[in-house]
Amino acid sequence: MNMNYSLTTLRFIRYAVAYVFITSGVMKLFSVELAQVFIGLGLPFPDLLLHVTAYLEMICGILILLNRSVKHAVIPLIGIMIAAILLTKLPLLNSGILPFAFKARLDIVMLVLLFTLYSKSPS
């Protein structure tokens, strides 16, 4: 019974993670405002990185949704989330721990869920 609960919980985690990353990838391609924020981060080749990130999020999100190569699909997403925290959330620490904690909440939760999927998915 506990194993069944675990599989159901893992399935819901997969669905939630897939939803967030597929939506995020699509929005990076179709939202001018979001694209401008991404491009304004000061990264090299911002247009290329925007598209690579968007497609990685969508492709990996779809793989996670379909329960295909989940362990491999979460690895680039973990990298994306770490980069997002370092580039967009860590600077908020200058304003204090509470503003950082509030603005970084989704990023941190997604990172924990990605690590959960990585650790619980078969090789």
MMTF fields as JSON, N, C-alpha, C and O atoms, coordinates in Angstrom:
{
  "mmtfVersion": "1.0.0",
  "mmtfProducer": "UNKNOWN",
  "numBonds": 491,
  "numAtoms": 492,
  "numGroups": 123,
  "numChains": 1,
  "numModels": 1,
  "chainsPerModel": [1],
  "groupsPerChain": [123],
  "chainIdList": ["A"],
  "bondAtomList": [4, 2, 8, 6, 12, 10, 16, 14, 20, 18, 24, 22, 28, 26, 32, 30, 36, 34, 40, 38, 44, 42, 48, 46, 52, 50, 56, 54, 60, 58, 64, 62, 68, 66, 72, 70, 76, 74, 80, 78, 84, 82, 88, 86, 92, 90, 96, 94, 100, 98, 104, 102, 108, 106, 112, 110, 116, 114, 120, 118, 124, 122, 128, 126, 132, 130, 136, 134, 140, 138, 144, 142, 148, 146, 152, 150, 156, 154, 160, 158, 164, 162, 168, 166, 172, 170, 176, 174, 180, 178, 184, 182, 188, 186, 192, 190, 196, 194, 200, 198, 204, 202, 208, 206, 212, 210, 216, 214, 220, 218, 224, 222, 228, 226, 232, 230, 236, 234, 240, 238, 244, 242, 248, 246, 252, 250, 256, 254, 260, 258, 264, 262, 268, 266, 272, 270, 276, 274, 280, 278, 284, 282, 288, 286, 292, 290, 296, 294, 300, 298, 304, 302, 308, 306, 312, 310, 316, 314, 320, 318, 324, 322, 328, 326, 332, 330, 336, 334, 340, 338, 344, 342, 348, 346, 352, 350, 356, 354, 360, 358, 364, 362, 368, 366, 372, 370, 376, 374, 380, 378, 384, 382, 388, 386, 392, 390, 396, 394, 400, 398, 404, 402, 408, 406, 412, 410, 416, 414, 420, 418, 424, 422, 428, 426, 432, 430, 436, 434, 440, 438, 444, 442, 448, 446, 452, 450, 456, 454, 460, 458, 464, 462, 468, 466, 472, 470, 476, 474, 480, 478, 484, 482, 488, 486],
  "bondOrderList": [1, 1, 1, 1, 1, 1, 1, 1, 1, 1, 1, 1, 1, 1, 1, 1, 1, 1, 1, 1, 1, 1, 1, 1, 1, 1, 1, 1, 1, 1, 1, 1, 1, 1, 1, 1, 1, 1, 1, 1, 1, 1, 1, 1, 1, 1, 1, 1, 1, 1, 1, 1, 1, 1, 1, 1, 1, 1, 1, 1, 1, 1, 1, 1, 1, 1, 1, 1, 1, 1, 1, 1, 1, 1, 1, 1, 1, 1, 1, 1, 1, 1, 1, 1, 1, 1, 1, 1, 1, 1, 1, 1, 1, 1, 1, 1, 1, 1, 1, 1, 1, 1, 1, 1, 1, 1, 1, 1, 1, 1, 1, 1, 1, 1, 1, 1, 1, 1, 1, 1, 1, 1],
  "groupList": [{"groupName": "MET", "atomNameList": ["N", "CA", "C", "O"], "elementList": ["N", "C", "C", "O"], "formalChargeList": [0, 0, 0, 0], "bondAtomList": [1, 0, 2, 1, 3, 2], "bondOrderList": [1, 1, 2], "singleLetterCode": "M", "chemCompType": "L-PEPTIDE LINKING"}, {"groupName": "ASN", "atomNameList": ["N", "CA", "C", "O"], "elementList": ["N", "C", "C", "O"], "formalChargeList": [0, 0, 0, 0], "bondAtomList": [1, 0, 2, 1, 3, 2], "bondOrderList": [1, 1, 2], "singleLetterCode": "N", "chemCompType": "L-PEPTIDE LINKING"}, {"groupName": "TYR", "atomNameList": ["N", "CA", "C", "O"], "elementList": ["N", "C", "C", "O"], "formalChargeList": [0, 0, 0, 0], "bondAtomList": [1, 0, 2, 1, 3, 2], "bondOrderList": [1, 1, 2], "singleLetterCode": "Y", "chemCompType": "L-PEPTIDE LINKING"}, {"groupName": "SER", "atomNameList": ["N", "CA", "C", "O"], "elementList": ["N", "C", "C", "O"], "formalChargeList": [0, 0, 0, 0], "bondAtomList": [1, 0, 2, 1, 3, 2], "bondOrderList": [1, 1, 2], "singleLetterCode": "S", "chemCompType": "L-PEPTIDE LINKING"}, {"groupName": "LEU", "atomNameList": ["N", "CA", "C", "O"], "elementList": ["N", "C", "C", "O"], "formalChargeList": [0, 0, 0, 0], "bondAtomList": [1, 0, 2, 1, 3, 2], "bondOrderList": [1, 1, 2], "singleLetterCode": "L", "chemCompType": "L-PEPTIDE LINKING"}, {"groupName": "THR", "atomNameList": ["N", "CA", "C", "O"], "elementList": ["N", "C", "C", "O"], "formalChargeList": [0, 0, 0, 0], "bondAtomList": [1, 0, 2, 1, 3, 2], "bondOrderList": [1, 1, 2], "singleLetterCode": "T", "chemCompType": "L-PEPTIDE LINKING"}, {"groupName": "ARG", "atomNameList": ["N", "CA", "C", "O"], "elementList": ["N", "C", "C", "O"], "formalChargeList": [0, 0, 0, 0], "bondAtomList": [1, 0, 2, 1, 3, 2], "bondOrderList": [1, 1, 2], "singleLetterCode": "R", "chemCompType": "L-PEPTIDE LINKING"}, {"groupName": "PHE", "atomNameList": ["N", "CA", "C", "O"], "elementList": ["N", "C", "C", "O"], "formalChargeList": [0, 0, 0, 0], "bondAtomList": [1, 0, 2, 1, 3, 2], "bondOrderList": [1, 1, 2], "singleLetterCode": "F", "chemCompType": "L-PEPTIDE LINKING"}, {"groupName": "ILE", "atomNameList": ["N", "CA", "C", "O"], "elementList": ["N", "C", "C", "O"], "formalChargeList": [0, 0, 0, 0], "bondAtomList": [1, 0, 2, 1, 3, 2], "bondOrderList": [1, 1, 2], "singleLetterCode": "I", "chemCompType": "L-PEPTIDE LINKING"}, {"groupName": "ALA", "atomNameList": ["N", "CA", "C", "O"], "elementList": ["N", "C", "C", "O"], "formalChargeList": [0, 0, 0, 0], "bondAtomList": [1, 0, 2, 1, 3, 2], "bondOrderList": [1, 1, 2], "singleLetterCode": "A", "chemCompType": "L-PEPTIDE LINKING"}, {"groupName": "VAL", "atomNameList": ["N", "CA", "C", "O"], "elementList": ["N", "C", "C", "O"], "formalChargeList": [0, 0, 0, 0], "bondAtomList": [1, 0, 2, 1, 3, 2], "bondOrderList": [1, 1, 2], "singleLetterCode": "V", "chemCompType": "L-PEPTIDE LINKING"}, {"groupName": "GLY", "atomNameList": ["N", "CA", "C", "O"], "elementList": ["N", "C", "C", "O"], "formalChargeList": [0, 0, 0, 0], "bondAtomList": [1, 0, 2, 1, 3, 2], "bondOrderList": [1, 1, 2], "singleLetterCode": "G", "chemCompType": "PEPTIDE LINKING"}, {"groupName": "LYS", "atomNameList": ["N", "CA", "C", "O"], "elementList": ["N", "C", "C", "O"], "formalChargeList": [0, 0, 0, 0], "bondAtomList": [1, 0, 2, 1, 3, 2], "bondOrderList": [1, 1, 2], "singleLetterCode": "K", "chemCompType": "L-PEPTIDE LINKING"}, {"groupName": "GLU", "atomNameList": ["N", "CA", "C", "O"], "elementList": ["N", "C", "C", "O"], "formalChargeList": [0, 0, 0, 0], "bondAtomList": [1, 0, 2, 1, 3, 2], "bondOrderList": [1, 1, 2], "singleLetterCode": "E", "chemCompType": "L-PEPTIDE LINKING"}, {"groupName": "GLN", "atomNameList": ["N", "CA", "C", "O"], "elementList": ["N", "C", "C", "O"], "formalChargeList": [0, 0, 0, 0], "bondAtomList": [1, 0, 2, 1, 3, 2], "bondOrderList": [1, 1, 2], "singleLetterCode": "Q", "chemCompType": "L-PEPTIDE LINKING"}, {"groupName": "PRO", "atomNameList": ["N", "CA", "C", "O"], "elementList": ["N", "C", "C", "O"], "formalChargeList": [0, 0, 0, 0], "bondAtomList": [1, 0, 2, 1, 3, 2], "bondOrderList": [1, 1, 2], "singleLetterCode": "P", "chemCompType": "L-PEPTIDE LINKING"}, {"groupName": "ASP", "atomNameList": ["N", "CA", "C", "O"], "elementList": ["N", "C", "C", "O"], "formalChargeList": [0, 0, 0, 0], "bondAtomList": [1, 0, 2, 1, 3, 2], "bondOrderList": [1, 1, 2], "singleLetterCode": "D", "chemCompType": "L-PEPTIDE LINKING"}, {"groupName": "HIS", "atomNameList": ["N", "CA", "C", "O"], "elementList": ["N", "C", "C", "O"], "formalChargeList": [0, 0, 0, 0], "bondAtomList": [1, 0, 2, 1, 3, 2], "bondOrderList": [1, 1, 2], "singleLetterCode": "H", "chemCompType": "L-PEPTIDE LINKING"}, {"groupName": "CYS", "atomNameList": ["N", "CA", "C", "O"], "elementList": ["N", "C", "C", "O"], "formalChargeList": [0, 0, 0, 0], "bondAtomList": [1, 0, 2, 1, 3, 2], "bondOrderList": [1, 1, 2], "singleLetterCode": "C", "chemCompType": "L-PEPTIDE LINKING"}],
  "groupTypeList": [0, 1, 0, 1, 2, 3, 4, 5, 5, 4, 6, 7, 8, 6, 2, 9, 10, 9, 2, 10, 7, 8, 5, 3, 11, 10, 0, 12, 4, 7, 3, 10, 13, 4, 9, 14, 10, 7, 8, 11, 4, 11, 4, 15, 7, 15, 16, 4, 4, 4, 17, 10, 5, 9, 2, 4, 13, 0, 8, 18, 11, 8, 4, 8, 4, 4, 1, 6, 3, 10, 12, 17, 9, 10, 8, 15, 4, 8, 11, 8, 0, 8, 9, 9, 8, 4, 4, 5, 12, 4, 15, 4, 4, 1, 3, 11, 8, 4, 15, 7, 9, 7, 12, 9, 6, 4, 16, 8, 10, 0, 4, 10, 4, 4, 7, 5, 4, 2, 3, 12, 3, 15, 3],
  "groupIdList": [1, 2, 3, 4, 5, 6, 7, 8, 9, 10, 11, 12, 13, 14, 15, 16, 17, 18, 19, 20, 21, 22, 23, 24, 25, 26, 27, 28, 29, 30, 31, 32, 33, 34, 35, 36, 37, 38, 39, 40, 41, 42, 43, 44, 45, 46, 47, 48, 49, 50, 51, 52, 53, 54, 55, 56, 57, 58, 59, 60, 61, 62, 63, 64, 65, 66, 67, 68, 69, 70, 71, 72, 73, 74, 75, 76, 77, 78, 79, 80, 81, 82, 83, 84, 85, 86, 87, 88, 89, 90, 91, 92, 93, 94, 95, 96, 97, 98, 99, 100, 101, 102, 103, 104, 105, 106, 107, 108, 109, 110, 111, 112, 113, 114, 115, 116, 117, 118, 119, 120, 121, 122, 123],
  "secStructList": [7, 2, 2, 2, 2, 2, 2, 2, 2, 2, 2, 2, 2, 2, 2, 2, 2, 2, 2, 2, 2, 2, 2, 2, 2, 2, 2, 2, 2, 2, 7, 2, 2, 2, 2, 2, 2, 2, 2, 6, 6, 7, 7, 1, 1, 2, 2, 2, 2, 2, 2, 2, 2, 2, 2, 2, 2, 2, 2, 2, 2, 2, 2, 2, 2, 6, 6, 1, 1, 2, 2, 2, 2, 2, 2, 2, 2, 2, 2, 2, 2, 2, 2, 2, 0, 0, 0, 0, 0, 4, 4, 4, 4, 4, 4, 7, 2, 2, 2, 2, 2, 2, 2, 6, 2, 2, 2, 2, 2, 2, 2, 2, 2, 2, 2, 2, 2, 2, 2, 2, 1, 7, 7],
  "xCoordList": [0.817, 0.0, 0.865, 0.589, 1.899, 2.797, 3.506, 3.721, 3.877, 4.536, 3.599, 4.036, 2.316, 1.329, 1.197, 1.125, 1.166, 1.095, 2.322, 2.219, 3.475, 4.723, 4.711, 5.128, 4.239, 4.184, 3.2, 3.461, 2.081, 1.103, 1.679, 1.505, 2.353, 2.977, 4.027, 4.08, 4.851, 5.875, 5.251, 5.778, 4.151, 3.449, 2.964, 3.125, 2.376, 1.913, 3.082, 2.958, 4.195, 5.394, 5.841, 6.17, 5.852, 6.222, 5.295, 5.755, 3.986, 3.018, 3.233, 3.194, 3.457, 3.659, 4.937, 4.936, 6.027, 7.306, 7.184, 7.645, 6.574, 6.397, 5.586, 5.94, 4.509, 3.664, 4.466, 4.389, 5.23, 6.007, 7.017, 7.129, 7.751, 8.813, 8.275, 8.815, 7.242, 6.656, 6.093, 6.318, 5.369, 4.8, 5.895, 5.795, 6.93, 8.036, 8.74, 9.072, 8.967, 9.608, 8.769, 9.287, 7.483, 6.58, 6.552, 6.608, 6.466, 6.409, 7.695, 7.65, 8.83, 10.09, 10.064, 10.681, 9.365, 9.304, 8.225, 8.37, 7.139, 6.004, 5.771, 4.987, 6.419, 6.237, 7.413, 8.548, 7.135, 8.175, 8.777, 9.99, 7.927, 8.42, 9.371, 10.428, 9.004, 9.84, 11.15, 12.216, 11.063, 12.271, 13.201, 14.418, 12.648, 13.477, 14.169, 15.326, 13.471, 14.086, 15.241, 16.322, 15.019, 16.063, 17.258, 18.402, 16.999, 18.064, 18.819, 20.018, 18.12, 18.727, 19.608, 20.169, 19.742, 20.563, 22.06, 22.866, 22.421, 23.834, 24.607, 25.836, 23.907, 24.562, 25.092, 24.55, 26.138, 26.618, 25.6, 24.898, 25.525, 24.593, 23.186, 22.642, 22.587, 21.314, 20.174, 19.363, 20.105, 19.022, 19.152, 18.168, 20.366, 20.614, 20.316, 19.643, 20.822, 20.594, 19.11, 18.632, 18.394, 16.953, 16.267, 15.457, 16.596, 15.958, 16.407, 15.588, 17.684, 18.172, 17.492, 17.049, 17.413, 16.773, 15.296, 14.789, 14.612, 13.182, 12.929, 12.055, 13.697, 13.495, 13.894, 13.238, 14.958, 15.339, 14.23, 13.888, 13.67, 12.583, 11.389, 10.801, 11.032, 9.872, 10.143, 9.315, 11.28, 11.6, 11.739, 11.163, 12.503, 12.681, 11.356, 11.068, 10.555, 9.234, 8.345, 7.641, 8.375, 7.572, 8.076, 7.275, 9.389, 9.944, 9.5, 9.129, 9.542, 9.11, 7.623, 7.205, 6.826, 5.385, 5.08, 4.196, 5.828, 5.604, 6.354, 6.286, 7.061, 7.826, 8.886, 9.079, 9.557, 10.605, 11.933, 12.025, 12.933, 14.274, 14.243, 14.951, 13.416, 13.227, 14.548, 14.852, 15.33, 16.6, 17.511, 18.203, 17.517, 18.348, 17.716, 18.428, 16.396, 15.703, 15.821, 15.817, 15.925, 15.995, 17.36, 17.464, 18.406, 19.762, 19.888, 20.351, 19.496, 19.599, 18.676, 18.994, 17.535, 16.613, 17.188, 16.967, 17.917, 18.602, 19.605, 19.703, 20.342, 21.293, 20.6, 21.088, 19.47, 18.705, 18.232, 18.3, 17.753, 17.247, 18.374, 18.199, 19.515, 20.66, 21.079, 21.341, 21.144, 21.494, 20.456, 20.816, 19.187, 18.127, 18.264, 18.114, 18.546, 18.716, 19.935, 19.867, 21.042, 22.271, 22.132, 22.609, 21.478, 21.398, 20.283, 20.451, 19.144, 17.991, 17.569, 16.899, 17.939, 17.465, 18.552, 18.297, 19.747, 20.84, 21.095, 21.352, 21.032, 21.217, 20.193, 20.444, 19.061, 18.035, 18.462, 17.851, 19.499, 19.996, 20.467, 20.507, 20.826, 21.207, 20.05, 20.266, 18.816, 17.63, 17.219, 16.35, 17.838, 17.507, 17.08, 16.78, 17.059, 16.731, 15.255, 14.938, 14.359, 12.93, 12.56, 11.842, 13.017, 12.725, 13.299, 12.659, 14.518, 15.119, 14.272, 13.947, 13.916, 13.142, 11.802, 11.357, 11.167, 9.863, 9.989, 9.247, 10.918, 11.055, 11.634, 11.376, 12.408, 13.06, 12.246, 12.703, 11.066, 10.316, 10.013, 10.207, 9.551, 9.234, 10.509, 10.53, 11.568, 12.832, 13.35, 13.784, 13.297, 13.798, 12.922, 13.437, 11.609, 10.697, 10.929, 10.974, 11.075, 11.309, 12.636, 12.727, 13.655, 14.948, 14.834, 15.404, 14.113, 13.897, 13.123, 13.466, 12.09, 11.303, 12.138, 11.997, 13.0, 13.882, 14.848, 15.075, 15.419, 16.309, 15.536, 16.076, 14.286, 13.441, 13.223, 13.372, 12.871, 12.67, 13.957, 13.929, 15.075, 16.354, 16.639, 17.046, 16.434, 16.783, 15.799, 16.176, 14.549, 13.529, 13.3, 12.598, 13.879, 13.664, 14.656, 15.811, 14.196, 15.114, 16.204, 16.001, 17.319, 18.461, 18.208, 19.081],
  "yCoordList": [-1.197, 0.0, 1.266, 2.213, 1.274, 2.418, 2.638, 3.78, 1.544, 1.642, 2.292, 3.117, 1.931, 2.509, 4.006, 4.786, 4.409, 5.832, 6.561, 7.671, 5.935, 6.531, 6.761, 7.818, 5.786, 5.921, 7.007, 7.752, 7.099, 8.144, 9.515, 10.456, 9.638, 10.903, 11.299, 12.457, 10.371, 10.644, 11.068, 11.941, 10.461, 10.818, 12.273, 13.032, 12.656, 14.033, 15.022, 16.116, 14.642, 15.491, 15.654, 16.76, 14.563, 14.634, 15.577, 16.406, 15.453, 16.308, 17.785, 18.644, 18.072, 19.459, 20.043, 21.167, 19.273, 19.732, 19.923, 20.93, 18.976, 19.079, 20.322, 21.055, 20.556, 21.723, 23.018, 23.881, 23.147, 24.375, 24.589, 25.699, 23.549, 23.741, 23.869, 24.645, 23.138, 23.296, 24.705, 25.369, 25.158, 26.504, 27.566, 28.535, 27.38, 28.334, 28.416, 29.506, 27.267, 27.251, 27.943, 28.721, 27.659, 28.289, 29.805, 30.572, 30.225, 31.659, 32.38, 33.538, 31.711, 32.336, 32.63, 33.595, 31.815, 32.011, 32.999, 33.656, 33.121, 33.928, 35.209, 36.052, 35.382, 36.585, 37.532, 37.23, 38.654, 39.642, 40.151, 40.336, 40.378, 40.895, 39.895, 40.282, 38.628, 37.601, 37.446, 37.281, 37.501, 37.406, 38.586, 38.41, 39.775, 40.953, 40.829, 41.226, 40.283, 40.065, 39.084, 39.315, 37.989, 36.978, 37.597, 37.407, 38.322, 38.93, 39.976, 40.178, 40.637, 41.662, 41.117, 41.898, 39.811, 39.231, 39.416, 39.208, 39.8, 40.038, 38.789, 38.772, 37.754, 36.513, 36.652, 37.43, 35.913, 35.947, 35.277, 34.351, 35.735, 35.19, 35.045, 33.941, 36.139, 36.047, 35.455, 34.692, 35.802, 35.256, 33.744, 33.013, 33.287, 31.856, 31.129, 30.098, 31.675, 31.054, 31.031, 30.069, 32.076, 32.109, 30.946, 30.241, 30.748, 29.671, 28.284, 27.372, 28.131, 26.84, 26.506, 25.377, 27.491, 27.275, 26.94, 26.012, 27.692, 27.455, 26.045, 25.331, 25.658, 24.327, 23.214, 22.173, 23.425, 22.437, 22.263, 21.139, 23.379, 23.298, 22.538, 21.701, 22.826, 22.163, 20.681, 19.836, 20.362, 18.967, 18.14, 17.057, 18.651, 17.911, 17.812, 16.784, 18.867, 18.829, 17.758, 17.044, 17.645, 16.622, 15.222, 14.314, 15.042, 13.736, 13.357, 12.212, 14.323, 14.063, 13.746, 12.817, 14.496, 14.252, 12.835, 12.164, 12.387, 11.066, 9.952, 8.788, 10.313, 9.351, 8.633, 7.422, 9.399, 8.865, 9.53, 10.757, 8.754, 9.261, 10.378, 11.377, 10.198, 11.234, 11.606, 12.785, 10.589, 10.846, 11.728, 12.598, 11.515, 12.318, 13.682, 14.672, 13.738, 14.99, 16.015, 17.218, 15.562, 16.533, 17.201, 18.289, 16.578, 17.129, 18.534, 19.441, 18.754, 20.13, 21.098, 22.279, 20.599, 21.47, 21.889, 23.015, 20.998, 21.355, 22.473, 23.436, 22.341, 23.39, 24.717, 25.769, 24.672, 25.887, 26.533, 27.753, 25.724, 26.277, 26.869, 27.922, 26.213, 26.762, 28.095, 29.059, 28.154, 29.405, 30.486, 31.64, 30.13, 31.105, 31.669, 32.872, 30.805, 31.271, 32.18, 33.243, 31.768, 32.571, 33.925, 34.942, 33.931, 35.16, 36.102, 37.321, 35.549, 36.414, 36.507, 37.467, 35.549, 35.556, 35.9, 36.63, 35.396, 35.655, 37.156, 37.572, 37.977, 39.421, 40.029, 41.084, 39.375, 39.887, 39.796, 40.425, 39.024, 38.941, 40.3, 40.533, 41.202, 42.561, 43.285, 44.19, 42.882, 43.491, 42.794, 43.282, 41.662, 40.914, 39.497, 39.164, 38.677, 37.258, 37.039, 36.149, 37.83, 37.634, 37.94, 37.146, 39.061, 39.275, 38.163, 37.721, 37.714, 36.608, 35.347, 34.705, 34.997, 33.777, 33.82, 32.81, 34.975, 35.093, 34.968, 34.209, 35.702, 35.692, 34.38, 34.01, 33.68, 32.443, 31.2, 30.088, 31.353, 30.19, 29.165, 27.971, 29.584, 28.627, 27.96, 26.751, 28.741, 28.187, 27.101, 26.034, 27.39, 26.44, 25.19, 24.073, 25.371, 24.211, 23.371, 22.143, 24.006, 23.251, 22.503, 21.369, 23.114, 22.457, 21.228, 20.183, 21.339, 20.19, 19.091, 17.914, 19.46, 18.463, 17.794, 16.594, 18.551, 17.959, 16.961, 15.884, 17.312, 16.378, 15.136, 14.03, 15.313, 14.181, 13.256, 12.04, 13.822, 13.011, 12.297, 11.132, 12.99, 12.365, 11.185, 10.124, 11.356, 10.299, 9.128, 8.004, 9.374, 8.312, 7.649, 6.641, 8.197, 7.629, 6.501, 6.571, 5.452, 4.362, 4.843, 5.795, 4.201, 4.593, 4.412, 4.702],
  "zCoordList": [0.0, 0.0, 0.0, -0.737, 0.823, 0.887, -0.441, -0.846, -1.129, -2.43, -3.444, -4.247, -3.417, -4.309, -4.065, -5.015, -2.808, -2.456, -2.982, -3.504, -2.842, -3.294, -4.807, -5.281, -5.548, -7.005, -7.421, -8.366, -6.728, -7.027, -6.708, -7.484, -5.59, -5.211, -6.234, -6.649, -6.64, -7.637, -8.967, -9.656, -9.314, -10.555, -10.48, -11.436, -9.355, -9.2, -9.225, -9.775, -8.64, -8.69, -10.146, -10.575, -10.897, -12.315, -13.07, -13.856, -12.834, -13.528, -13.186, -14.067, -11.916, -11.489, -12.09, -12.594, -12.033, -12.578, -14.093, -14.631, -14.767, -16.217, -16.573, -17.497, -15.849, -16.101, -15.987, -16.861, -14.915, -14.692, -15.815, -16.336, -16.195, -17.182, -18.608, -19.396, -18.947, -20.291, -20.433, -21.445, -19.429, -19.453, -19.505, -20.258, -18.709, -18.677, -20.025, -20.492, -20.649, -21.961, -23.022, -23.823, -23.026, -24.003, -23.794, -24.755, -22.534, -22.248, -22.648, -23.064, -22.528, -22.95, -24.449, -24.901, -25.211, -26.66, -27.083, -28.113, -26.305, -26.746, -25.958, -26.393, -24.825, -24.029, -24.26, -23.89, -24.861, -25.139, -23.832, -23.734, -22.827, -21.543, -20.878, -20.38, -20.868, -20.254, -21.03, -20.435, -22.341, -23.167, -22.887, -22.829, -22.714, -22.43, -21.073, -20.928, -20.084, -18.772, -18.915, -18.375, -19.641, -19.843, -20.567, -20.154, -21.625, -22.413, -21.583, -21.779, -20.663, -19.818, -18.701, -17.933, -18.592, -17.527, -17.762, -16.856, -18.961, -19.256, -19.632, -19.558, -20.033, -20.446, -21.872, -22.658, -22.212, -23.604, -24.533, -24.125, -25.748, -26.753, -26.18, -26.164, -25.711, -24.999, -25.825, -25.3, -27.118, -27.95, -28.095, -27.982, -28.345, -28.483, -27.162, -27.149, -26.065, -24.76, -24.393, -23.793, -24.751, -24.506, -25.204, -24.603, -26.479, -27.242, -26.757, -26.646, -26.475, -25.977, -24.651, -24.439, -23.765, -22.462, -22.633, -22.004, -23.481, -23.697, -24.237, -23.746, -25.243, -25.826, -24.863, -24.809, -24.109, -23.092, -22.062, -21.693, -21.6, -20.626, -21.192, -20.507, -22.431, -23.033, -23.282, -22.941, -23.868, -24.188, -22.915, -22.807, -21.951, -20.69, -19.936, -19.322, -19.977, -19.344, -19.963, -19.249, -21.276, -21.958, -21.613, -21.39, -21.57, -21.182, -19.763, -19.504, -18.862, -17.479, -17.448, -16.755, -18.18, -18.247, -18.728, -18.195, -19.747, -20.335, -19.603, -19.998, -18.547, -17.739, -18.583, -18.467, -19.424, -20.294, -19.935, -19.923, -19.651, -19.35, -18.307, -18.433, -17.279, -16.269, -15.606, -15.425, -15.245, -14.555, -15.414, -14.885, -16.717, -17.622, -17.896, -18.062, -17.942, -18.26, -17.133, -17.396, -15.891, -14.794, -14.69, -14.125, -15.219, -15.065, -15.676, -14.984, -16.943, -17.46, -16.725, -16.588, -16.253, -15.526, -14.178, -13.733, -13.53, -12.283, -12.569, -11.808, -13.66, -14.048, -14.316, -13.904, -15.002, -15.29, -13.997, -13.851, -13.056, -11.795, -10.958, -10.343, -10.926, -10.179, -10.8, -10.08, -12.122, -12.804, -12.512, -12.277, -12.524, -12.243, -10.832, -10.62, -9.883, -8.499, -8.393, -7.777, -8.99, -8.909, -9.608, -9.104, -10.767, -11.562, -11.134, -11.175, -10.722, -10.485, -9.023, -8.641, -8.212, -6.824, -5.824, -4.865, -6.024, -5.087, -4.883, -3.754, -5.934, -5.716, -4.743, -4.162, -4.57, -3.655, -2.194, -1.33, -1.914, -0.541, -0.029, 1.179, -0.957, -0.558, 0.123, 0.93, -0.204, 0.399, 1.688, 2.41, 1.978, 3.19, 2.865, 1.718, 3.892, 3.716, 3.369, 2.581, 3.939, 3.661, 2.214, 1.607, 1.623, 0.197, -0.68, -1.635, -0.347, -1.091, -0.961, -1.96, 0.271, 0.524, -0.206, -0.75, -0.219, -0.871, -2.385, -3.008, -2.977, -4.44, -4.973, -6.118, -4.155, -4.598, -4.273, -4.539, -3.712, -3.217, -4.311, -4.085, -5.474, -6.541, -7.044, -7.274, -7.215, -7.703, -6.75, -7.184, -5.465, -4.471, -4.427, -4.355, -4.469, -4.472, -5.721, -5.634, -6.881, -8.108, -8.04, -8.509, -7.469, -7.328, -6.435, -6.75, -5.336, -4.438, -5.165, -5.048, -5.912, -6.647, -7.735, -7.971, -8.394, -9.409, -8.78, -9.332, -7.628, -6.93, -6.48, -6.495, -6.083, -5.688, -6.871, -6.745, -8.023, -9.22, -9.614, -10.011, -9.506, -9.857, -8.951, -9.423, -7.673, -6.712, -6.733, -6.4, -7.119, -7.089, -8.444, -8.523, -9.509, -10.838, -11.096, -10.673, -11.797, -12.136, -13.096, -13.85, -13.063, -13.915, -15.373, -16.192]
}
